[in-house]
XYZ file of C-alpha atoms in Angstrom:
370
model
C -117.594 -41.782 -62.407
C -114.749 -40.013 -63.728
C -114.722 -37.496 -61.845
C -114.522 -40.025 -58.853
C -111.919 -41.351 -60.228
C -109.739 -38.369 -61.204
C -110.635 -37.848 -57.251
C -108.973 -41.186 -55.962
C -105.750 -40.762 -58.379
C -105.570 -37.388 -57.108
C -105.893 -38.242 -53.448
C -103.255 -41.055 -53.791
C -100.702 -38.787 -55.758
C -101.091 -36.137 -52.685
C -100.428 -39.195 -50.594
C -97.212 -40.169 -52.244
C -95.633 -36.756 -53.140
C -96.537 -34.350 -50.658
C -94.045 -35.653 -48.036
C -91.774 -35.709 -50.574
C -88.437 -33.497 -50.656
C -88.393 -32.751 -54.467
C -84.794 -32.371 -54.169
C -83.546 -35.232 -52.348
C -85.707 -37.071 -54.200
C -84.386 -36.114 -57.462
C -80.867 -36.967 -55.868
C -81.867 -40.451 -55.220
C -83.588 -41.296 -58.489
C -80.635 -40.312 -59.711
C -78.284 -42.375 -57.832
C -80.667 -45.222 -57.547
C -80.696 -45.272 -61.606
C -77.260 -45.565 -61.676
C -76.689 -48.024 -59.515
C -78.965 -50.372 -61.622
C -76.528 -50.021 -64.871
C -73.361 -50.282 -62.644
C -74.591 -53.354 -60.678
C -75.348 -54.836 -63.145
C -72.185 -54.536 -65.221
C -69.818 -55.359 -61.976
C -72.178 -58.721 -61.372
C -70.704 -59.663 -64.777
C -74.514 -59.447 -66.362
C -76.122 -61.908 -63.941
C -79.668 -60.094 -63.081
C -79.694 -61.876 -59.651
C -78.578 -59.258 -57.315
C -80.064 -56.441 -59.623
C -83.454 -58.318 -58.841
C -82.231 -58.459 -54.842
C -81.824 -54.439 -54.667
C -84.759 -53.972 -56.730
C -86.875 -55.401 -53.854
C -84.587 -53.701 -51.176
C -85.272 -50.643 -52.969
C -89.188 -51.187 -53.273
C -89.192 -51.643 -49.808
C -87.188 -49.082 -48.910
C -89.133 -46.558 -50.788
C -92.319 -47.624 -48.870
C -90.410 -47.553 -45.603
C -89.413 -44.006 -46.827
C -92.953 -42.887 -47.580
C -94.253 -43.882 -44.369
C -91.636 -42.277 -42.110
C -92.031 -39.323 -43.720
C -95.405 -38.631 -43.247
C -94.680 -38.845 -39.690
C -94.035 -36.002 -37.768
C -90.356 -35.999 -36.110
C -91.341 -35.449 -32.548
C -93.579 -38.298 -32.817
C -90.955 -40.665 -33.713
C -88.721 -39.295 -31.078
C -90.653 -40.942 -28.479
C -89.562 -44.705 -30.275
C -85.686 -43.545 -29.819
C -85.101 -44.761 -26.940
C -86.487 -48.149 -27.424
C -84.961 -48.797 -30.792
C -81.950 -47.436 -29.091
C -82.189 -50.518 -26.562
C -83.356 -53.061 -29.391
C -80.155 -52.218 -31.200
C -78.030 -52.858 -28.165
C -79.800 -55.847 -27.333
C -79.102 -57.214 -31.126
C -75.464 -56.348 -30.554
C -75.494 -58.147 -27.418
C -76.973 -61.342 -29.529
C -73.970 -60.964 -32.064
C -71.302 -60.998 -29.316
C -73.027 -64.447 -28.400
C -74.995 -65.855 -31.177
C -73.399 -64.447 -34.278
C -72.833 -65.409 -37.564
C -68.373 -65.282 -38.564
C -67.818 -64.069 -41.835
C -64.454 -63.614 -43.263
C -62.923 -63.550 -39.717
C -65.735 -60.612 -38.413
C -69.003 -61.645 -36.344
C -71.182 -59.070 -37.620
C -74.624 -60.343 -37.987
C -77.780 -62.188 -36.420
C -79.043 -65.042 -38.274
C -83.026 -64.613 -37.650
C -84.227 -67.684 -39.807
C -86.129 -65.670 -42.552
C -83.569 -62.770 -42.326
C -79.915 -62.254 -41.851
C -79.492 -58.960 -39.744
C -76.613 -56.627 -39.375
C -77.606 -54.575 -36.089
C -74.842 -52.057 -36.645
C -76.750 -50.492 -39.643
C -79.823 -50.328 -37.206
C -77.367 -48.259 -34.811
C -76.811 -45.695 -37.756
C -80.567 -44.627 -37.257
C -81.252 -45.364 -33.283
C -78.240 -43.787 -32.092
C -78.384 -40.211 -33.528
C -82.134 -40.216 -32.890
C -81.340 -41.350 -29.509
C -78.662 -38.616 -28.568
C -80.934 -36.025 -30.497
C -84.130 -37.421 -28.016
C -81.349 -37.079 -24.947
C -80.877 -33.287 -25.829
C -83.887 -32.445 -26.107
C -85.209 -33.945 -23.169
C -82.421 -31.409 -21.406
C -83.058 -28.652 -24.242
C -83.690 -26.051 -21.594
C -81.237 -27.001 -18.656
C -77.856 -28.080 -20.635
C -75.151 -28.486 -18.587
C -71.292 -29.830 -19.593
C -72.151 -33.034 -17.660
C -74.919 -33.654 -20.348
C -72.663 -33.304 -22.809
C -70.600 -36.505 -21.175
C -74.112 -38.398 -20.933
C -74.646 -38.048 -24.839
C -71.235 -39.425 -25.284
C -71.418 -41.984 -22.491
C -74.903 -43.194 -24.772
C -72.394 -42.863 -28.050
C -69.704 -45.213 -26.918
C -71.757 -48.051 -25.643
C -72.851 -49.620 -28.998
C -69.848 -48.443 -30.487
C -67.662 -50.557 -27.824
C -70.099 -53.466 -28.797
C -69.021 -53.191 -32.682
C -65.529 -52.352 -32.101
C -65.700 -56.131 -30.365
C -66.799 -57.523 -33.905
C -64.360 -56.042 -35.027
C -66.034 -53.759 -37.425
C -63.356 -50.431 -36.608
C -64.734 -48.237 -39.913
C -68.256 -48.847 -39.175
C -67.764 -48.311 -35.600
C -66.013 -44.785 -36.221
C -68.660 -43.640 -38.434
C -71.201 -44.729 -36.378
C -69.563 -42.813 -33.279
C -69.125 -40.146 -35.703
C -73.274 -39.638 -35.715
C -73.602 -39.616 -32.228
C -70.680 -36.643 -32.088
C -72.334 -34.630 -34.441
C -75.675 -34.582 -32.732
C -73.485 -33.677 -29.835
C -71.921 -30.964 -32.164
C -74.835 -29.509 -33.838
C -76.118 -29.224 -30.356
C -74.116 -26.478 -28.896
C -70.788 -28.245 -28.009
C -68.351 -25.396 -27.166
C -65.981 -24.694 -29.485
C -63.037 -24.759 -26.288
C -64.343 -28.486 -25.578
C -64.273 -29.504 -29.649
C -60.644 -28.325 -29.502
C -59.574 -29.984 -26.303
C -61.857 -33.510 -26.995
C -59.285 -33.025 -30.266
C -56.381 -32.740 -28.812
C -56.876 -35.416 -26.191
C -57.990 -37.778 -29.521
C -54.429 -36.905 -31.375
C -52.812 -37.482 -27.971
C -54.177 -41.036 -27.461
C -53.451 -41.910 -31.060
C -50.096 -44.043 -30.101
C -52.500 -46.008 -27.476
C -55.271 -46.670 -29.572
C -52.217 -47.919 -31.940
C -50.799 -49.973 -29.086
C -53.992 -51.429 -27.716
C -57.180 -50.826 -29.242
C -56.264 -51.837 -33.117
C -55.866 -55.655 -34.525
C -52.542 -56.692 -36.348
C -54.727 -56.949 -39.704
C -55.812 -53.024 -39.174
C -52.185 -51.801 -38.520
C -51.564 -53.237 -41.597
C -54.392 -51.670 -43.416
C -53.133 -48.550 -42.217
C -49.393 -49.216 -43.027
C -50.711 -50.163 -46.466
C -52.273 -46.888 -47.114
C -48.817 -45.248 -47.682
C -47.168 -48.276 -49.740
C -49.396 -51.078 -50.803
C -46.827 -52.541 -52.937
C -45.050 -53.727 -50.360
C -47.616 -56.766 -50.402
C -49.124 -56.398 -53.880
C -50.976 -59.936 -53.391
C -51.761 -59.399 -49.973
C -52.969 -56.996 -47.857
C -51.902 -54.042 -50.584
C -53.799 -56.075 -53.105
C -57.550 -54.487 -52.892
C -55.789 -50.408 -52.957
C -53.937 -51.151 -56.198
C -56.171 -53.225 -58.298
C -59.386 -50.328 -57.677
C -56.337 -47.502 -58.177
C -55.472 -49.479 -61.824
C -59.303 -49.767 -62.455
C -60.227 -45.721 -61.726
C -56.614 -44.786 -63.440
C -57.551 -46.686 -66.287
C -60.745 -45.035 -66.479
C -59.275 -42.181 -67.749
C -62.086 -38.856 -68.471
C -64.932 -40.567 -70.040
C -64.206 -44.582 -68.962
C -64.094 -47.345 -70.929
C -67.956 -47.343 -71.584
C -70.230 -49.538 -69.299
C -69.755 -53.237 -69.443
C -66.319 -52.430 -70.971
C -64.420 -52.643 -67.506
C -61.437 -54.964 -67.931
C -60.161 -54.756 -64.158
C -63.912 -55.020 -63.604
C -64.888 -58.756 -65.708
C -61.768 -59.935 -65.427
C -62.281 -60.275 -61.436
C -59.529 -57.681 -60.560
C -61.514 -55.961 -58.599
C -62.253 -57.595 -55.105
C -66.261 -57.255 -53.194
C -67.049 -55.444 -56.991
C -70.615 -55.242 -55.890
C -69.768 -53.809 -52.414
C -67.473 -52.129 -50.587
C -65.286 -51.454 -54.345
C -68.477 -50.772 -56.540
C -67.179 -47.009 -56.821
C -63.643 -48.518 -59.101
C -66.126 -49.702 -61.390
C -67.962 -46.997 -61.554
C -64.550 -45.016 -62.266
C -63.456 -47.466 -64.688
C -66.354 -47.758 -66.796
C -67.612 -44.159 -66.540
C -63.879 -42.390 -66.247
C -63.619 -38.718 -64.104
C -67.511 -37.422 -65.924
C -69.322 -40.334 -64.198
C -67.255 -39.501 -60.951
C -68.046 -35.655 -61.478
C -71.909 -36.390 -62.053
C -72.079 -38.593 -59.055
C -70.143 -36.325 -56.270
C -72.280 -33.845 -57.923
C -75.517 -36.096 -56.486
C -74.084 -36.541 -53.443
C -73.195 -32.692 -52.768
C -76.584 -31.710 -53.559
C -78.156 -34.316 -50.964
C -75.138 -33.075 -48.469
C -76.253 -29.787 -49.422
C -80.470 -30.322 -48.998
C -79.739 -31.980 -45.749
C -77.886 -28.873 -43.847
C -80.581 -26.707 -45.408
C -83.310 -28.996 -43.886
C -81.581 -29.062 -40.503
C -80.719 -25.083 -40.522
C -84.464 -24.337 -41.177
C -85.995 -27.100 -38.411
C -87.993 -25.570 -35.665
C -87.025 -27.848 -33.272
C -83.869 -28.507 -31.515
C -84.704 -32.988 -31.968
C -85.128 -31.912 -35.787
C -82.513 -29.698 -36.341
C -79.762 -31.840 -34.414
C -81.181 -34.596 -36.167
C -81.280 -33.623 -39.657
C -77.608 -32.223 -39.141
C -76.128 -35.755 -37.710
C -77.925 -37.478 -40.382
C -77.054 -35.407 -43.213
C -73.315 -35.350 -41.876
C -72.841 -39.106 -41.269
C -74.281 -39.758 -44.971
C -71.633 -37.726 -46.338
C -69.039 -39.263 -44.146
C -70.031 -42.646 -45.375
C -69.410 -41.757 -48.833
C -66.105 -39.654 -48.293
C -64.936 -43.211 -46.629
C -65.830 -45.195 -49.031
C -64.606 -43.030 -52.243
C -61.310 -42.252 -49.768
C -60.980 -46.133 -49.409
C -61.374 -46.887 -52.528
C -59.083 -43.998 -54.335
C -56.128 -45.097 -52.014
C -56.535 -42.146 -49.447
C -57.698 -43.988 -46.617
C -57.246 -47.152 -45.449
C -59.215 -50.261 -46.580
C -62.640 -50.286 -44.184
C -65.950 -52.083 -44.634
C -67.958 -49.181 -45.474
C -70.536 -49.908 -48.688
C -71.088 -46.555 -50.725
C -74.877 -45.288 -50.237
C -77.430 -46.125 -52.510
C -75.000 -47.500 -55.109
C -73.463 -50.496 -53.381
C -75.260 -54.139 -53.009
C -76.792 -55.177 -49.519
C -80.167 -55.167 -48.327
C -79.602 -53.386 -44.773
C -77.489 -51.191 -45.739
C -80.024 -49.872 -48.393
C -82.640 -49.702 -45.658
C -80.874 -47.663 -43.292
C -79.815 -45.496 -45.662
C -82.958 -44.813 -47.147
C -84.218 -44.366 -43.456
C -81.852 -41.408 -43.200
C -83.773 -39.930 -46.559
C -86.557 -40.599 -45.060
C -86.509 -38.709 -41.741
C -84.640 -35.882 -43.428
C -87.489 -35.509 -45.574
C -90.046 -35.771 -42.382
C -88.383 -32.406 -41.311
C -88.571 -31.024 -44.240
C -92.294 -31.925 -44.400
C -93.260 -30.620 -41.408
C -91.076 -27.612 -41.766
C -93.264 -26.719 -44.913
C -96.636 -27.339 -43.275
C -95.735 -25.050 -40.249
């Protein structure tokens, strides 16, 4: 009998581990243990929303360890119609959609409320990465156009929201699928120049009077301290005050005496710099390098092109996410919606990113076996 048994706890270890990126998975334990103390110290000690991203973190983690036991090329073939269900969901938010502080970014489902622009941070580089392979053999420029044809369709749909940061980064992981596969260097340079050229349009036309002035803000927020400058210099005062090695956790004055606006959000990284000072900011970039780091490794030693543009985009748009974020919050770039992975509260947000961990650690899986 125990022999049996030693038998079934050995099977069901193999089951859990073996798809399992021992790095990346290090990375996130890390992270994800962090988050716990500094969530619940910007909540102000109330346990509810540690108990919230407990549960989105259960479930991500099973989410996590059933993607990754699937091989990539098999989940290629549901690209295209998660790509469409994401559209479709984006479609309902233009029409259906729930306002929220002046932006109509999610679906009210009745058990569930749904933001379908994190779904698009998943479908739309697997999508683009599906697209190039289908044409691995037979690229042409014009295929190039396709992929970003594909690109700017949801992220026209979010810009309508308006949701401008997420819809950059989001556009951002359908470019560097394009990037990672093949795009010559002569059309990266001109697609460049022709983006700094229509810089004074997009200005003009394509931004909101509120995200001008997020923009002006970013180079004097004093000149509307209570206003729109307000959210730059109260999470600059908290990670200032910080100082090397923070006021200790739960010590963060900026932090319990409300300073700090969305604390448990979008901001969660000035309380982090408050209470844990430039060590806790060192330890955690340190985290996210070696993830950043994993994740080019994984896509540089894929066997496929769908895996190794795939990996790359992924691995790319994480880190781009948390530049924004820490940028946003450290007064370098301007104010955006963009929560800081695997640290900040929200239940879709954890998801998709732990989807990302997930499929980067499918490649790496199946990289191993072969």
């Amino acid at each position: 009998m125990k022999n049996n048994n030693d038998s079934l706890w050995a099977r069901c270890r193999q089951l859990m581990w073996e798809p399992m990126d021992g790095w990346l998975f290090v990375a996130l334990m890390a992270v994800y243990v962090m988050s716990m103390f500094l969530l619940y110290s910007a909540d102000g000690g109330d346990i509810g929303r540690l108990e919230s991203k407990t549960i989105h973190t259960i479930f991500g983690f099973i989410v996590l360890l059933a993607v990754a036991r699937i091989r990539p090329q098999t989940l290629s073939n549901f690209a295209p119609p998660a790509y469409l269900l994401g559209v479709l969901l984006l479609l309902g938010v233009e029409f259906f959609g729930i306002t929220v502080k002046g932006s109509t970014r999610w679906l009210n489902l009745g058990f569930v409320r749904l933001q379908p622009s994190e779904i698009m941070k998943i479908a739309l580089p697997m999508m683009v990465a599906w697209y190039f392979q289908r044409y691995e053999t037979r690229l042409r420029w014009y295929h190039y156009l396709g992929a970003i044809g594909i690109t700017m369709v949801p992220v026209a749909l979010i810009l309508k929201q308006p949701d401008l940061g997420t819809a950059t980064l989001i556009m951002a992981s359908g470019l560097f699928v394009v990037f990672f596969a093949g795009l010559p260097w002569k059309a990266l340079l001109i697609s460049a120049i022709g983006f700094l050229i229509s810089l004074p349009l997009l200005w003009q036309f394509g931004m909101h009077d509120y995200q001008k002035t997020r923009v002006l803000m970013l180079f004097d927020p004093t000149k509307d301290r209570l206003g729109a400058g307000y959210h730059i210099i109260q999470s600059q005062i908290a990670i200032g005050s910080g100082g090397f090695w923070g006021k200790g956790w739960l010590n963060g004055t900026q932090t319990h005496l409300d300073y700090i606006p969305e604390s448990t959000t979008d901001f969660i990284f000035a309380v982090y710099g408050e209470e844990f000072g430039l060590i806790g900011n060192i330890l955690l970039v340190i985290l996210y390098l070696l993830i950043l780091v994993r994740g080019l490794f994984i896509a540089s030693n894929a066997q496929t092109m769908y895996s190794r543009t795939l990996a790359g985009a992924l691995t790319m748009t994480f880190f781009c996410y948390v530049f924004v974020n820490m940028g946003m919050v450290s007064g370098i770039l301007p104010v955006v919606g963009v929560p800081l992975p695997l640290v900040s509260y929200g239940g879709t947000a954890t998801l998709s990113i732990m989807m990302i961990l997930a499929l980067l650690m499918g490649i790496s899986y199946q990289t191993r076996r072969h």
